[in-house]
Amino acid sequence: MNVLEFTFLVWAGSLVAGFLGALTGLGGGVVLVPLLTIFFHVDLRYAIGASLVSVIATSSGSAAAYVKEGFSNIRIGMFLEIATTIGALLGAYLTVKVPANAIAIIFGIVLLYSAYVSRRTRPRTDVEQPPDPLATKLKMNGSFPDTSGVRQYNVYNVPSGFGVMFIAGTLSGLLGIGSGALKVVAMDQAMKIPFKVSTTTSNFMIGVTAAASAGVYLSRGYIDPSLAMPVMIGVLMGSLLGTRVLVKTQTKRLRLVFSVVIVLLGLEMMFKGLTGGL
Amino acid sequence: MTMKPLNDERVEGLIANLLRAGVVIAALVVIGGAVPYLAEHPWAHVSYRAFHGEPNELKAVHEIIPNAFSGNPRGIMQLGLLLLIATPIARVVFSAGAFAVEGDRMYVGFTLIVLAVLLYSLFGSFLIA
């Protein structure tokens, strides 16, 4: 392929990934690395570097839309970013040590897990508990605008949430993804943070987490500008379009379709990893 | 002079604008490098199948900037990507300042830890290697 063809096709593929990622709320980053490695035969490390860059772009670009609604909690976000950024550093260093085939298999597992999380309905038993002393000390309890005025919420299980965030950060650095699914699990399931607050705070954290590993990737020479350029521009345009359309469309069927795509890509990544096809 | 009190909501609004501005500037710089890059060798063969690693002028922060200003198209795109990586870092710096104004020492401390990790990631490999 020549420069023009390659740049255009990668841009178009990233546009679709960003569009579907924003529309379904599953994030476009998770399909970018499989897209680049499987269909464009890009080396895994270059693909991860380009994907990280696009994760920063979409997270930062969409923050404005989220913040207006007043759901995100910057204290929770900042505290947990200690875990995700240190994890991201570890993940970025592991990329050098772990063989590409093993990374492909881990990637496949994470893809399957993301699809599973997105399909599951969240059974949550919200029992009224007294405020958690640690969360209170860390000033994490907050409130957000609700249909019936302002709703107060308490935060629980800070240590286990912190632990899951460390793992989310490590996977983000190792695989070049936002790890949004795992971040939401940590906040929603473990820390009992209301879903709207955890999704928006997660989006807020993704950019900082990705910047921690992107710094390592850049200084190691894993970020190629000619490849990252169409990926970044494509994903950014796609996700901006996606958030515009989001309000108007019925996304249930689309989520199902995108989940199936994620499962197929996950299986393909695992197959390539097991057969040494990467 | 009347200033609105610096509460959490106002801080979040300012952060959102900072992030959006960073992304827009980064994207414009990347496009500014992409146009001459595509015009230069549009028909050249390209493959990313094998990993080579980027040369120094595209990976070290202190070399990316002069390389971009020398007009190298790939250097300009890389500067745009560096600005993009710097955007969340700027956000963390801003948060540290906002927590300091609010007098929240504990969160100034947490924020500085995050900032230290981010700066280490960008510059740390040069301290070791």
PDB file of N, CA, C and O in Angstrom, chain A residues 1-4 6 41-43 46 53 56 60 63 67 72 75 78-79 81 89 137-139 204 207-208 212 215-216 218-219 221-226 229, chain B residues 8 12 16 19 23 27 30 37 41-44 46 48-49 51-54 59 74 77-78 81-82 84 88 91 95 102 104 106-107 110-111 118 121-122 125:
ATOM      1  N   MET A   1       0.837  -1.208   0.000  1.00  0.00           N
ATOM      2  CA  MET A   1       0.000   0.000   0.000  1.00  0.00           C
ATOM      3  C   MET A   1       0.866   1.250   0.000  1.00  0.00           C
ATOM      4  O   MET A   1       1.901   1.272   0.658  1.00  0.00           O
ATOM      5  N   ASN A   2       0.416   2.286  -0.718  1.00  0.00           N
ATOM      6  CA  ASN A   2       1.182   3.528  -0.669  1.00  0.00           C
ATOM      7  C   ASN A   2       0.661   4.432   0.450  1.00  0.00           C
ATOM      8  O   ASN A   2      -0.356   4.149   1.072  1.00  0.00           O
ATOM      9  N   VAL A   3       1.397   5.521   0.669  1.00  0.00           N
ATOM     10  CA  VAL A   3       1.114   6.396   1.813  1.00  0.00           C
ATOM     11  C   VAL A   3      -0.324   6.908   1.799  1.00  0.00           C
ATOM     12  O   VAL A   3      -1.017   6.870   2.814  1.00  0.00           O
ATOM     13  N   LEU A   4      -0.793   7.361   0.629  1.00  0.00           N
ATOM     14  CA  LEU A   4      -2.148   7.923   0.548  1.00  0.00           C
ATOM     15  C   LEU A   4      -3.209   6.884   0.858  1.00  0.00           C
ATOM     16  O   LEU A   4      -4.121   7.133   1.644  1.00  0.00           O
ATOM     17  N   PHE A   6      -2.909   3.970   2.463  1.00  0.00           N
ATOM     18  CA  PHE A   6      -2.802   3.502   3.845  1.00  0.00           C
ATOM     19  C   PHE A   6      -3.397   4.530   4.806  1.00  0.00           C
ATOM     20  O   PHE A   6      -4.214   4.200   5.658  1.00  0.00           O
ATOM     21  N   HIS A  41      -1.966  -5.242   9.305  1.00  0.00           N
ATOM     22  CA  HIS A  41      -0.687  -5.894   9.576  1.00  0.00           C
ATOM     23  C   HIS A  41       0.326  -4.960  10.208  1.00  0.00           C
ATOM     24  O   HIS A  41       1.507  -4.962   9.867  1.00  0.00           O
ATOM     25  N   VAL A  42      -0.170  -4.135  11.161  1.00  0.00           N
ATOM     26  CA  VAL A  42       0.727  -3.222  11.863  1.00  0.00           C
ATOM     27  C   VAL A  42       1.340  -3.970  13.044  1.00  0.00           C
ATOM     28  O   VAL A  42       0.664  -4.746  13.714  1.00  0.00           O
ATOM     29  N   ASP A  43       2.616  -3.748  13.278  1.00  0.00           N
ATOM     30  CA  ASP A  43       3.286  -4.327  14.444  1.00  0.00           C
ATOM     31  C   ASP A  43       2.540  -3.939  15.712  1.00  0.00           C
ATOM     32  O   ASP A  43       2.070  -2.806  15.859  1.00  0.00           O
ATOM     33  N   TYR A  46       3.534  -0.627  17.624  1.00  0.00           N
ATOM     34  CA  TYR A  46       3.097   0.587  16.924  1.00  0.00           C
ATOM     35  C   TYR A  46       1.588   0.779  17.088  1.00  0.00           C
ATOM     36  O   TYR A  46       1.098   1.894  17.279  1.00  0.00           O
ATOM     37  N   VAL A  53      -2.779   7.168  21.915  1.00  0.00           N
ATOM     38  CA  VAL A  53      -2.928   8.565  21.526  1.00  0.00           C
ATOM     39  C   VAL A  53      -4.403   8.894  21.276  1.00  0.00           C
ATOM     40  O   VAL A  53      -4.922   9.913  21.728  1.00  0.00           O
ATOM     41  N   ILE A  56      -6.440   9.204  24.504  1.00  0.00           N
ATOM     42  CA  ILE A  56      -6.311  10.519  25.146  1.00  0.00           C
ATOM     43  C   ILE A  56      -7.216  11.525  24.445  1.00  0.00           C
ATOM     44  O   ILE A  56      -7.927  12.305  25.081  1.00  0.00           O
ATOM     45  N   SER A  60     -10.318  13.338  26.426  1.00  0.00           N
ATOM     46  CA  SER A  60     -10.249  14.775  26.680  1.00  0.00           C
ATOM     47  C   SER A  60     -11.312  15.521  25.884  1.00  0.00           C
ATOM     48  O   SER A  60     -11.910  16.470  26.385  1.00  0.00           O
ATOM     49  N   ALA A  63     -14.772  15.182  27.483  1.00  0.00           N
ATOM     50  CA  ALA A  63     -14.907  15.597  28.883  1.00  0.00           C
ATOM     51  C   ALA A  63     -15.856  16.783  29.010  1.00  0.00           C
ATOM     52  O   ALA A  63     -16.658  16.851  29.936  1.00  0.00           O
ATOM     53  N   VAL A  67     -18.840  17.077  31.697  1.00  0.00           N
ATOM     54  CA  VAL A  67     -18.689  17.951  32.855  1.00  0.00           C
ATOM     55  C   VAL A  67     -19.896  18.856  33.025  1.00  0.00           C
ATOM     56  O   VAL A  67     -20.342  19.125  34.133  1.00  0.00           O
ATOM     57  N   SER A  72     -19.452  14.132  37.385  1.00  0.00           N
ATOM     58  CA  SER A  72     -18.156  13.554  37.741  1.00  0.00           C
ATOM     59  C   SER A  72     -17.670  14.114  39.074  1.00  0.00           C
ATOM     60  O   SER A  72     -18.015  15.214  39.480  1.00  0.00           O
ATOM     61  N   ARG A  75     -12.520  14.508  43.065  1.00  0.00           N
ATOM     62  CA  ARG A  75     -11.711  13.960  44.170  1.00  0.00           C
ATOM     63  C   ARG A  75     -11.554  12.454  44.014  1.00  0.00           C
ATOM     64  O   ARG A  75     -10.449  11.932  44.124  1.00  0.00           O
ATOM     65  N   MET A  78      -9.173  11.895  41.070  1.00  0.00           N
ATOM     66  CA  MET A  78      -7.758  12.193  41.322  1.00  0.00           C
ATOM     67  C   MET A  78      -7.123  11.153  42.234  1.00  0.00           C
ATOM     68  O   MET A  78      -6.006  10.700  41.982  1.00  0.00           O
ATOM     69  N   PHE A  79      -7.857  10.753  43.288  1.00  0.00           N
ATOM     70  CA  PHE A  79      -7.304   9.754  44.209  1.00  0.00           C
ATOM     71  C   PHE A  79      -7.041   8.433  43.473  1.00  0.00           C
ATOM     72  O   PHE A  79      -5.971   7.839  43.606  1.00  0.00           O
ATOM     73  N   GLU A  81      -6.571   8.012  40.358  1.00  0.00           N
ATOM     74  CA  GLU A  81      -5.555   8.162  39.308  1.00  0.00           C
ATOM     75  C   GLU A  81      -4.159   7.819  39.823  1.00  0.00           C
ATOM     76  O   GLU A  81      -3.274   7.482  39.043  1.00  0.00           O
ATOM     77  N   LEU A  89       2.204   2.855  34.172  1.00  0.00           N
ATOM     78  CA  LEU A  89       3.668   2.802  34.024  1.00  0.00           C
ATOM     79  C   LEU A  89       4.133   1.360  33.995  1.00  0.00           C
ATOM     80  O   LEU A  89       4.912   0.963  33.122  1.00  0.00           O
ATOM     81  N   LYS A 137     -13.043  10.314  55.251  1.00  0.00           N
ATOM     82  CA  LYS A 137     -11.783  11.001  55.507  1.00  0.00           C
ATOM     83  C   LYS A 137     -11.197  11.546  54.201  1.00  0.00           C
ATOM     84  O   LYS A 137     -10.588  12.621  54.169  1.00  0.00           O
ATOM     85  N   LEU A 138     -11.392  10.786  53.113  1.00  0.00           N
ATOM     86  CA  LEU A 138     -10.865  11.203  51.807  1.00  0.00           C
ATOM     87  C   LEU A 138     -11.823  12.152  51.081  1.00  0.00           C
ATOM     88  O   LEU A 138     -11.598  12.474  49.919  1.00  0.00           O
ATOM     89  N   LYS A 139     -12.878  12.559  51.739  1.00  0.00           N
ATOM     90  CA  LYS A 139     -13.845  13.522  51.203  1.00  0.00           C
ATOM     91  C   LYS A 139     -14.421  13.088  49.848  1.00  0.00           C
ATOM     92  O   LYS A 139     -14.541  13.880  48.911  1.00  0.00           O
ATOM     93  N   PHE A 204     -13.172  10.740  32.665  1.00  0.00           N
ATOM     94  CA  PHE A 204     -12.256  11.783  33.085  1.00  0.00           C
ATOM     95  C   PHE A 204     -10.868  11.205  33.379  1.00  0.00           C
ATOM     96  O   PHE A 204      -9.855  11.819  33.097  1.00  0.00           O
ATOM     97  N   GLY A 207      -8.043   9.692  30.236  1.00  0.00           N
ATOM     98  CA  GLY A 207      -7.031  10.512  29.573  1.00  0.00           C
ATOM     99  C   GLY A 207      -5.738  10.590  30.362  1.00  0.00           C
ATOM    100  O   GLY A 207      -4.646  10.463  29.798  1.00  0.00           O
ATOM    101  N   VAL A 208      -5.849  10.766  31.673  1.00  0.00           N
ATOM    102  CA  VAL A 208      -4.654  10.870  32.513  1.00  0.00           C
ATOM    103  C   VAL A 208      -3.929   9.524  32.552  1.00  0.00           C
ATOM    104  O   VAL A 208      -2.702   9.457  32.453  1.00  0.00           O
ATOM    105  N   ALA A 212      -0.058   8.610  31.036  1.00  0.00           N
ATOM    106  CA  ALA A 212       1.050   8.014  31.783  1.00  0.00           C
ATOM    107  C   ALA A 212       1.752   6.956  30.934  1.00  0.00           C
ATOM    108  O   ALA A 212       2.982   6.927  30.869  1.00  0.00           O
ATOM    109  N   GLY A 215       3.446   8.475  27.566  1.00  0.00           N
ATOM    110  CA  GLY A 215       4.760   9.093  27.779  1.00  0.00           C
ATOM    111  C   GLY A 215       5.876   8.069  27.614  1.00  0.00           C
ATOM    112  O   GLY A 215       6.879   8.324  26.935  1.00  0.00           O
ATOM    113  N   VAL A 216       5.664   6.889  28.207  1.00  0.00           N
ATOM    114  CA  VAL A 216       6.668   5.827  28.093  1.00  0.00           C
ATOM    115  C   VAL A 216       6.778   5.358  26.640  1.00  0.00           C
ATOM    116  O   VAL A 216       7.878   5.200  26.103  1.00  0.00           O
ATOM    117  N   LEU A 218       6.063   6.989  23.899  1.00  0.00           N
ATOM    118  CA  LEU A 218       6.683   8.027  23.063  1.00  0.00           C
ATOM    119  C   LEU A 218       8.193   8.014  23.248  1.00  0.00           C
ATOM    120  O   LEU A 218       8.946   7.990  22.270  1.00  0.00           O
ATOM    121  N   SER A 219       8.626   8.001  24.523  1.00  0.00           N
ATOM    122  CA  SER A 219      10.069   8.104  24.751  1.00  0.00           C
ATOM    123  C   SER A 219      10.800   6.816  24.377  1.00  0.00           C
ATOM    124  O   SER A 219      12.004   6.814  24.217  1.00  0.00           O
ATOM    125  N   GLY A 221      10.001   5.330  21.537  1.00  0.00           N
ATOM    126  CA  GLY A 221       9.957   5.294  20.079  1.00  0.00           C
ATOM    127  C   GLY A 221       8.890   4.366  19.534  1.00  0.00           C
ATOM    128  O   GLY A 221       9.008   3.843  18.424  1.00  0.00           O
ATOM    129  N   TYR A 222       7.806   4.123  20.298  1.00  0.00           N
ATOM    130  CA  TYR A 222       6.724   3.253  19.847  1.00  0.00           C
ATOM    131  C   TYR A 222       5.592   4.041  19.198  1.00  0.00           C
ATOM    132  O   TYR A 222       4.613   3.459  18.773  1.00  0.00           O
ATOM    133  N   ILE A 223       5.688   5.368  19.218  1.00  0.00           N
ATOM    134  CA  ILE A 223       4.616   6.155  18.617  1.00  0.00           C
ATOM    135  C   ILE A 223       5.111   6.726  17.298  1.00  0.00           C
ATOM    136  O   ILE A 223       5.990   7.579  17.261  1.00  0.00           O
ATOM    137  N   ASP A 224       4.568   6.181  16.201  1.00  0.00           N
ATOM    138  CA  ASP A 224       4.965   6.636  14.879  1.00  0.00           C
ATOM    139  C   ASP A 224       3.968   7.681  14.406  1.00  0.00           C
ATOM    140  O   ASP A 224       2.770   7.399  14.308  1.00  0.00           O
ATOM    141  N   PRO A 225       4.450   8.906  14.099  1.00  0.00           N
ATOM    142  CA  PRO A 225       3.513   9.981  13.760  1.00  0.00           C
ATOM    143  C   PRO A 225       2.680   9.682  12.510  1.00  0.00           C
ATOM    144  O   PRO A 225       1.492  10.004  12.469  1.00  0.00           O
ATOM    145  N   SER A 226       3.283   9.039  11.514  1.00  0.00           N
ATOM    146  CA  SER A 226       2.557   8.795  10.261  1.00  0.00           C
ATOM    147  C   SER A 226       1.409   7.810  10.455  1.00  0.00           C
ATOM    148  O   SER A 226       0.419   7.851   9.727  1.00  0.00           O
ATOM    149  N   MET A 229      -1.254   9.637  13.247  1.00  0.00           N
ATOM    150  CA  MET A 229      -2.007  10.777  12.706  1.00  0.00           C
ATOM    151  C   MET A 229      -3.396  10.376  12.208  1.00  0.00           C
ATOM    152  O   MET A 229      -4.399  10.884  12.727  1.00  0.00           O
TER     153      MET A 229
ATOM    154  N   ASP B   8     -16.098  23.284  43.282  1.00  0.00           N
ATOM    155  CA  ASP B   8     -15.782  22.116  42.459  1.00  0.00           C
ATOM    156  C   ASP B   8     -16.390  22.197  41.062  1.00  0.00           C
ATOM    157  O   ASP B   8     -15.748  21.853  40.077  1.00  0.00           O
ATOM    158  N   GLU B  12     -14.425  22.141  37.530  1.00  0.00           N
ATOM    159  CA  GLU B  12     -14.663  21.134  36.492  1.00  0.00           C
ATOM    160  C   GLU B  12     -14.939  21.774  35.142  1.00  0.00           C
ATOM    161  O   GLU B  12     -14.489  21.282  34.111  1.00  0.00           O
ATOM    162  N   ALA B  16     -12.705  21.245  31.798  1.00  0.00           N
ATOM    163  CA  ALA B  16     -13.275  20.771  30.534  1.00  0.00           C
ATOM    164  C   ALA B  16     -12.830  21.657  29.376  1.00  0.00           C
ATOM    165  O   ALA B  16     -12.459  21.165  28.309  1.00  0.00           O
ATOM    166  N   LEU B  19      -9.158  20.985  28.568  1.00  0.00           N
ATOM    167  CA  LEU B  19      -8.975  19.738  27.834  1.00  0.00           C
ATOM    168  C   LEU B  19      -9.377  19.897  26.373  1.00  0.00           C
ATOM    169  O   LEU B  19      -8.683  19.462  25.466  1.00  0.00           O
ATOM    170  N   VAL B  23      -6.959  19.502  23.035  1.00  0.00           N
ATOM    171  CA  VAL B  23      -7.210  18.544  21.955  1.00  0.00           C
ATOM    172  C   VAL B  23      -7.305  19.265  20.609  1.00  0.00           C
ATOM    173  O   VAL B  23      -6.742  18.819  19.602  1.00  0.00           O
ATOM    174  N   ALA B  27      -4.771  18.648  17.575  1.00  0.00           N
ATOM    175  CA  ALA B  27      -5.284  18.140  16.296  1.00  0.00           C
ATOM    176  C   ALA B  27      -4.880  19.070  15.157  1.00  0.00           C
ATOM    177  O   ALA B  27      -4.499  18.606  14.072  1.00  0.00           O
ATOM    178  N   VAL B  30      -1.245  18.469  14.369  1.00  0.00           N
ATOM    179  CA  VAL B  30      -1.093  17.190  13.667  1.00  0.00           C
ATOM    180  C   VAL B  30      -1.509  17.346  12.199  1.00  0.00           C
ATOM    181  O   VAL B  30      -0.802  16.898  11.290  1.00  0.00           O
ATOM    182  N   TYR B  37       3.187  16.171   4.852  1.00  0.00           N
ATOM    183  CA  TYR B  37       3.631  14.770   4.850  1.00  0.00           C
ATOM    184  C   TYR B  37       2.997  14.006   3.694  1.00  0.00           C
ATOM    185  O   TYR B  37       3.678  13.282   2.958  1.00  0.00           O
ATOM    186  N   HIS B  41       5.482  12.485  -0.207  1.00  0.00           N
ATOM    187  CA  HIS B  41       5.689  11.198  -0.898  1.00  0.00           C
ATOM    188  C   HIS B  41       4.372  10.424  -0.944  1.00  0.00           C
ATOM    189  O   HIS B  41       4.245   9.381  -0.303  1.00  0.00           O
ATOM    190  N   PRO B  42       3.366  10.927  -1.672  1.00  0.00           N
ATOM    191  CA  PRO B  42       2.058  10.252  -1.598  1.00  0.00           C
ATOM    192  C   PRO B  42       2.095   8.807  -2.099  1.00  0.00           C
ATOM    193  O   PRO B  42       1.314   7.984  -1.642  1.00  0.00           O
ATOM    194  N   TRP B  43       2.981   8.488  -3.030  1.00  0.00           N
ATOM    195  CA  TRP B  43       2.932   7.143  -3.627  1.00  0.00           C
ATOM    196  C   TRP B  43       3.993   6.213  -3.051  1.00  0.00           C
ATOM    197  O   TRP B  43       4.159   5.103  -3.525  1.00  0.00           O
ATOM    198  N   ALA B  44       4.708   6.656  -2.046  1.00  0.00           N
ATOM    199  CA  ALA B  44       5.751   5.798  -1.466  1.00  0.00           C
ATOM    200  C   ALA B  44       5.108   4.577  -0.802  1.00  0.00           C
ATOM    201  O   ALA B  44       4.023   4.661  -0.244  1.00  0.00           O
ATOM    202  N   VAL B  46       4.411   1.886   2.013  1.00  0.00           N
ATOM    203  CA  VAL B  46       4.450   2.003   3.462  1.00  0.00           C
ATOM    204  C   VAL B  46       4.051   0.678   4.093  1.00  0.00           C
ATOM    205  O   VAL B  46       3.146  -0.014   3.616  1.00  0.00           O
ATOM    206  N   TYR B  48       3.978  -1.244   8.228  1.00  0.00           N
ATOM    207  CA  TYR B  48       4.315  -1.205   9.653  1.00  0.00           C
ATOM    208  C   TYR B  48       4.403  -2.606  10.223  1.00  0.00           C
ATOM    209  O   TYR B  48       4.214  -2.829  11.392  1.00  0.00           O
ATOM    210  N   ARG B  49       4.654  -3.579   9.317  1.00  0.00           N
ATOM    211  CA  ARG B  49       4.686  -4.973   9.727  1.00  0.00           C
ATOM    212  C   ARG B  49       5.860  -5.227  10.686  1.00  0.00           C
ATOM    213  O   ARG B  49       5.737  -5.956  11.647  1.00  0.00           O
ATOM    214  N   PHE B  51       8.801  -3.816  13.341  1.00  0.00           N
ATOM    215  CA  PHE B  51       9.001  -2.723  14.277  1.00  0.00           C
ATOM    216  C   PHE B  51      10.453  -2.244  14.199  1.00  0.00           C
ATOM    217  O   PHE B  51      11.376  -3.035  14.293  1.00  0.00           O
ATOM    218  N   HIS B  52      10.625  -0.939  13.976  1.00  0.00           N
ATOM    219  CA  HIS B  52      11.986  -0.396  13.920  1.00  0.00           C
ATOM    220  C   HIS B  52      12.287   0.525  15.091  1.00  0.00           C
ATOM    221  O   HIS B  52      13.435   0.721  15.438  1.00  0.00           O
ATOM    222  N   GLY B  53      11.257   1.110  15.656  1.00  0.00           N
ATOM    223  CA  GLY B  53      11.489   2.126  16.686  1.00  0.00           C
ATOM    224  C   GLY B  53      11.743   3.463  16.016  1.00  0.00           C
ATOM    225  O   GLY B  53      12.306   3.522  14.920  1.00  0.00           O
ATOM    226  N   GLU B  54      11.303   4.510  16.646  1.00  0.00           N
ATOM    227  CA  GLU B  54      11.456   5.839  16.052  1.00  0.00           C
ATOM    228  C   GLU B  54      12.851   6.381  16.332  1.00  0.00           C
ATOM    229  O   GLU B  54      13.468   6.060  17.339  1.00  0.00           O
ATOM    230  N   LYS B  59      11.401  10.898  19.383  1.00  0.00           N
ATOM    231  CA  LYS B  59      10.988  10.298  20.652  1.00  0.00           C
ATOM    232  C   LYS B  59      11.409  11.081  21.886  1.00  0.00           C
ATOM    233  O   LYS B  59      10.747  10.994  22.915  1.00  0.00           O
ATOM    234  N   ARG B  74       6.935  14.990   9.562  1.00  0.00           N
ATOM    235  CA  ARG B  74       6.720  13.973  10.600  1.00  0.00           C
ATOM    236  C   ARG B  74       7.010  14.554  11.985  1.00  0.00           C
ATOM    237  O   ARG B  74       6.354  14.204  12.960  1.00  0.00           O
ATOM    238  N   MET B  77       3.902  16.550  13.078  1.00  0.00           N
ATOM    239  CA  MET B  77       2.840  15.651  13.554  1.00  0.00           C
ATOM    240  C   MET B  77       3.185  15.140  14.953  1.00  0.00           C
ATOM    241  O   MET B  77       2.319  15.064  15.831  1.00  0.00           O
ATOM    242  N   GLN B  78       4.461  14.794  15.163  1.00  0.00           N
ATOM    243  CA  GLN B  78       4.850  14.261  16.473  1.00  0.00           C
ATOM    244  C   GLN B  78       4.708  15.332  17.562  1.00  0.00           C
ATOM    245  O   GLN B  78       4.342  15.014  18.690  1.00  0.00           O
ATOM    246  N   LEU B  81       1.208  15.311  18.609  1.00  0.00           N
ATOM    247  CA  LEU B  81       0.926  14.174  19.493  1.00  0.00           C
ATOM    248  C   LEU B  81       1.489  14.429  20.890  1.00  0.00           C
ATOM    249  O   LEU B  81       0.874  14.067  21.897  1.00  0.00           O
ATOM    250  N   LEU B  82       2.650  15.088  20.948  1.00  0.00           N
ATOM    251  CA  LEU B  82       3.231  15.443  22.251  1.00  0.00           C
ATOM    252  C   LEU B  82       2.315  16.425  22.983  1.00  0.00           C
ATOM    253  O   LEU B  82       2.095  16.299  24.197  1.00  0.00           O
ATOM    254  N   LEU B  84      -0.833  16.596  22.640  1.00  0.00           N
ATOM    255  CA  LEU B  84      -1.991  15.816  23.081  1.00  0.00           C
ATOM    256  C   LEU B  84      -1.686  15.091  24.393  1.00  0.00           C
ATOM    257  O   LEU B  84      -2.500  15.090  25.310  1.00  0.00           O
ATOM    258  N   PRO B  88      -3.613  16.112  29.277  1.00  0.00           N
ATOM    259  CA  PRO B  88      -4.014  15.631  30.610  1.00  0.00           C
ATOM    260  C   PRO B  88      -3.021  16.050  31.695  1.00  0.00           C
ATOM    261  O   PRO B  88      -3.414  16.251  32.847  1.00  0.00           O
ATOM    262  N   ARG B  91      -3.933  19.377  32.767  1.00  0.00           N
ATOM    263  CA  ARG B  91      -5.126  19.270  33.593  1.00  0.00           C
ATOM    264  C   ARG B  91      -4.765  18.941  35.042  1.00  0.00           C
ATOM    265  O   ARG B  91      -5.331  19.508  35.982  1.00  0.00           O
ATOM    266  N   SER B  95      -5.451  21.114  38.360  1.00  0.00           N
ATOM    267  CA  SER B  95      -6.165  20.580  39.522  1.00  0.00           C
ATOM    268  C   SER B  95      -5.385  20.830  40.806  1.00  0.00           C
ATOM    269  O   SER B  95      -5.972  21.169  41.838  1.00  0.00           O
ATOM    270  N   GLU B 102      -8.409  26.017  47.159  1.00  0.00           N
ATOM    271  CA  GLU B 102      -9.471  25.593  48.072  1.00  0.00           C
ATOM    272  C   GLU B 102      -8.927  25.275  49.468  1.00  0.00           C
ATOM    273  O   GLU B 102      -9.698  25.019  50.387  1.00  0.00           O
ATOM    274  N   ASP B 104      -7.168  22.590  50.237  1.00  0.00           N
ATOM    275  CA  ASP B 104      -7.258  21.155  50.502  1.00  0.00           C
ATOM    276  C   ASP B 104      -5.872  20.527  50.332  1.00  0.00           C
ATOM    277  O   ASP B 104      -5.520  20.051  49.253  1.00  0.00           O
ATOM    278  N   MET B 106      -4.536  17.787  51.522  1.00  0.00           N
ATOM    279  CA  MET B 106      -4.487  16.353  51.247  1.00  0.00           C
ATOM    280  C   MET B 106      -4.573  16.107  49.737  1.00  0.00           C
ATOM    281  O   MET B 106      -3.784  15.344  49.173  1.00  0.00           O
ATOM    282  N   TYR B 107      -5.517  16.790  49.080  1.00  0.00           N
ATOM    283  CA  TYR B 107      -5.678  16.557  47.639  1.00  0.00           C
ATOM    284  C   TYR B 107      -4.601  17.231  46.808  1.00  0.00           C
ATOM    285  O   TYR B 107      -4.290  16.775  45.708  1.00  0.00           O
ATOM    286  N   PHE B 110      -2.138  14.365  46.818  1.00  0.00           N
ATOM    287  CA  PHE B 110      -2.513  13.294  45.882  1.00  0.00           C
ATOM    288  C   PHE B 110      -2.238  13.713  44.437  1.00  0.00           C
ATOM    289  O   PHE B 110      -1.728  12.951  43.631  1.00  0.00           O
ATOM    290  N   THR B 111      -2.605  14.962  44.134  1.00  0.00           N
ATOM    291  CA  THR B 111      -2.455  15.445  42.765  1.00  0.00           C
ATOM    292  C   THR B 111      -0.980  15.520  42.375  1.00  0.00           C
ATOM    293  O   THR B 111      -0.610  15.185  41.242  1.00  0.00           O
ATOM    294  N   LEU B 118       3.299  11.113  36.008  1.00  0.00           N
ATOM    295  CA  LEU B 118       3.165  11.507  34.604  1.00  0.00           C
ATOM    296  C   LEU B 118       4.478  12.070  34.061  1.00  0.00           C
ATOM    297  O   LEU B 118       4.894  11.751  32.946  1.00  0.00           O
ATOM    298  N   SER B 121       6.971   9.365  33.493  1.00  0.00           N
ATOM    299  CA  SER B 121       6.718   8.555  32.300  1.00  0.00           C
ATOM    300  C   SER B 121       7.272   9.228  31.046  1.00  0.00           C
ATOM    301  O   SER B 121       7.784   8.580  30.156  1.00  0.00           O
ATOM    302  N   LEU B 122       7.177  10.547  31.005  1.00  0.00           N
ATOM    303  CA  LEU B 122       7.615  11.266  29.805  1.00  0.00           C
ATOM    304  C   LEU B 122       9.134  11.463  29.776  1.00  0.00           C
ATOM    305  O   LEU B 122       9.758  11.413  28.722  1.00  0.00           O
ATOM    306  N   SER B 125      12.671   7.743  31.231  1.00  0.00           N
ATOM    307  CA  SER B 125      13.513   6.784  30.537  1.00  0.00           C
ATOM    308  C   SER B 125      14.873   7.390  30.203  1.00  0.00           C
ATOM    309  O   SER B 125      15.837   6.668  29.988  1.00  0.00           O
TER     310      SER B 125
END
